[in-house]
Amino acid sequence: MSADITEMILDDHDWFRRQFLLLAELRDHTDRLDEATKVWDELARHLEVHASAEEQHFYPSMARRADDEDASATEDAVGDHDEIRAGARKAFDETPGSEAWWNAIDECDKANNHHMSEEESDDLAPFRRVTSLPFRQELGAKFEQFKSEHAHARGLDFADKDPDAYVEAVTS
């Protein structure tokens, strides 16, 4: 039996929090810059895989629900993903260990924390109330397959998505 997609999303959120905490710990240790760079690279790629997997399998199901509030929440979530992507792209463009690199990571962390907080309270809990466990498990299997197929962000480009166009495409 596959895992519930909402549990898988929450598991990723926990991992993201731990990785950002590890980066915060490594920030003042210039002798551990190689470690910080590796942690950041893995984290940034996992953030993109996670966001893209949500956009492929979680948010379309949420946006197709009947009320406009869900479409608005989906637009907001995709916009949040774009803010996370922007921070990641900035960090990739900077010299590891530089102040600008750390500032970009901080920007990504802030955007991600905002997104996770909203998603956990406004999206996941309501979605669980109105969908069956078998359906969430079906989505979980697709979510896991997507993540496996795109491990280390293989085939993903960190490009922004237009939230309005995204919702229009997945609901029409």
C-alpha positions as CSV (number, residue, x, y, z in Angstrom):
1,M,0.0,0.0,0.0
2,S,1.4,3.4,-1.0
3,A,1.8,6.2,1.5
4,D,-0.7,9.0,1.8
5,I,0.5,12.0,-0.3
6,T,-0.2,14.4,2.6
7,E,2.0,12.4,4.9
8,M,4.7,12.3,2.2
9,I,4.5,16.1,1.9
10,L,4.8,16.5,5.7
11,D,7.8,14.2,5.8
12,D,9.5,16.3,3.2
13,H,8.7,19.5,5.2
14,D,10.4,18.0,8.2
15,W,13.5,17.1,6.2
16,F,13.6,20.7,4.7
17,R,13.4,22.2,8.2
18,R,16.3,20.0,9.4
19,Q,18.5,20.8,6.4
20,F,17.9,24.6,6.8
21,L,18.8,24.2,10.5
22,L,22.0,22.3,9.5
23,L,22.9,25.1,7.1
24,A,22.4,27.7,9.9
25,E,24.7,25.7,12.1
26,L,27.4,25.5,9.3
27,R,27.1,29.2,8.5
28,D,29.8,30.3,10.9
29,H,32.2,27.5,10.1
30,T,34.2,28.5,7.1
31,D,36.2,25.3,7.5
32,R,33.0,23.4,6.7
33,L,32.1,25.3,3.5
34,D,32.3,22.1,1.3
35,E,29.8,20.5,3.6
36,A,27.5,23.5,3.5
37,T,27.7,23.6,-0.3
38,K,26.8,19.9,-0.5
39,V,23.9,20.4,2.0
40,W,22.6,23.4,0.0
41,D,22.8,21.7,-3.4
42,E,20.9,18.6,-2.2
43,L,18.3,20.7,-0.3
44,A,17.7,23.1,-3.3
45,R,17.3,20.2,-5.7
46,H,14.9,18.4,-3.3
47,L,12.9,21.6,-2.9
48,E,12.5,21.7,-6.7
49,V,11.6,18.0,-7.0
50,H,9.1,18.4,-4.1
51,A,7.5,21.6,-5.6
52,S,7.3,20.1,-9.1
53,A,5.8,16.8,-7.7
54,E,3.2,18.8,-5.8
55,E,2.3,20.8,-8.9
56,Q,2.0,17.6,-10.9
57,H,0.0,15.5,-8.5
58,F,-1.3,17.3,-5.4
59,Y,-2.4,20.8,-6.5
60,P,-4.3,19.7,-9.6
61,S,-6.5,17.5,-7.4
62,M,-6.9,20.3,-4.9
63,A,-7.7,22.9,-7.6
64,R,-10.3,20.7,-9.2
65,R,-12.4,20.7,-6.1
66,A,-15.6,22.7,-6.5
67,D,-14.9,26.0,-4.7
68,D,-13.0,29.1,-5.7
69,E,-11.1,29.1,-2.4
70,D,-9.2,26.0,-3.4
71,A,-8.2,27.5,-6.8
72,S,-7.0,30.7,-5.0
73,A,-5.0,28.5,-2.5
74,T,-3.5,26.7,-5.4
75,E,-2.5,29.9,-7.1
76,D,-0.9,31.1,-3.9
77,A,1.0,27.9,-3.4
78,V,2.4,28.0,-6.9
79,G,3.4,31.6,-6.3
80,D,5.1,30.5,-3.1
81,H,7.0,27.8,-5.1
82,D,8.2,30.5,-7.5
83,E,9.5,32.5,-4.5
84,I,11.4,29.5,-3.3
85,R,12.8,28.9,-6.8
86,A,13.9,32.5,-7.0
87,G,15.9,32.1,-3.8
88,A,17.4,28.9,-5.0
89,R,18.4,30.4,-8.4
90,K,20.0,33.4,-6.6
91,A,22.0,31.1,-4.4
92,F,23.2,29.0,-7.4
93,D,24.4,32.3,-9.0
94,E,26.5,33.3,-6.1
95,T,29.8,32.2,-4.8
96,P,29.4,29.6,-2.1
97,G,30.2,31.0,1.3
98,S,29.7,34.6,0.3
99,E,27.3,36.9,2.1
100,A,25.2,37.0,-1.0
101,W,25.0,33.2,-1.1
102,W,23.9,33.0,2.5
103,N,21.4,35.8,2.0
104,A,19.9,33.9,-1.0
105,I,19.7,30.8,1.1
106,D,18.0,32.8,3.9
107,E,15.5,34.2,1.3
108,C,14.8,30.6,0.1
109,D,14.3,29.5,3.7
110,K,12.0,32.3,4.6
111,A,9.8,31.7,1.5
112,N,9.8,27.9,2.2
113,N,8.8,28.4,5.8
114,H,6.0,30.7,4.8
115,H,4.8,28.2,2.2
116,M,5.0,25.2,4.5
117,S,3.1,26.9,7.2
118,E,0.3,27.9,4.9
119,E,0.2,24.5,3.2
120,E,0.1,22.6,6.4
121,S,-2.8,24.6,7.9
122,D,-4.7,25.7,4.8
123,D,-4.2,23.0,2.3
124,L,-3.2,19.6,3.7
125,A,-5.7,19.4,6.6
126,P,-8.8,20.4,4.5
127,F,-7.7,18.1,1.7
128,R,-7.5,15.2,4.1
129,R,-11.0,15.9,5.3
130,V,-12.6,15.8,1.9
131,T,-10.6,13.0,0.2
132,S,-10.5,9.3,0.9
133,L,-7.4,7.5,2.1
134,P,-7.3,5.3,-1.0
135,F,-7.3,8.4,-3.2
136,R,-4.5,10.1,-1.2
137,Q,-2.5,6.8,-1.4
138,E,-3.0,6.8,-5.2
139,L,-1.7,10.3,-5.3
140,G,1.1,9.3,-3.0
141,A,2.2,6.6,-5.4
142,K,2.3,9.1,-8.3
143,F,4.1,11.6,-6.1
144,E,6.8,9.0,-5.2
145,Q,7.2,7.9,-8.8
146,F,7.6,11.5,-9.9
147,K,10.2,12.1,-7.2
148,S,12.1,8.9,-8.2
149,E,12.0,9.8,-11.9
150,H,13.3,13.3,-11.2
151,A,15.8,12.5,-8.4
152,H,18.4,15.3,-7.9
153,A,16.1,17.5,-10.1
154,R,16.9,15.5,-13.2
155,G,14.9,17.0,-16.0
156,L,13.6,20.0,-14.0
157,D,14.7,23.5,-14.7
158,F,13.8,25.6,-11.6
159,A,11.6,27.8,-13.9
160,D,8.8,29.8,-12.4
161,K,5.2,28.9,-13.3
162,D,2.5,31.5,-13.9
163,P,0.1,30.7,-11.0
164,D,-3.0,31.9,-13.0
165,A,-2.1,30.0,-16.1
166,Y,-1.3,26.9,-14.0
167,V,-4.7,26.9,-12.3
168,E,-6.4,27.5,-15.6
169,A,-4.6,24.6,-17.2
170,V,-5.3,22.1,-14.4
171,T,-8.9,23.0,-14.0
172,S,-10.0,23.1,-17.6
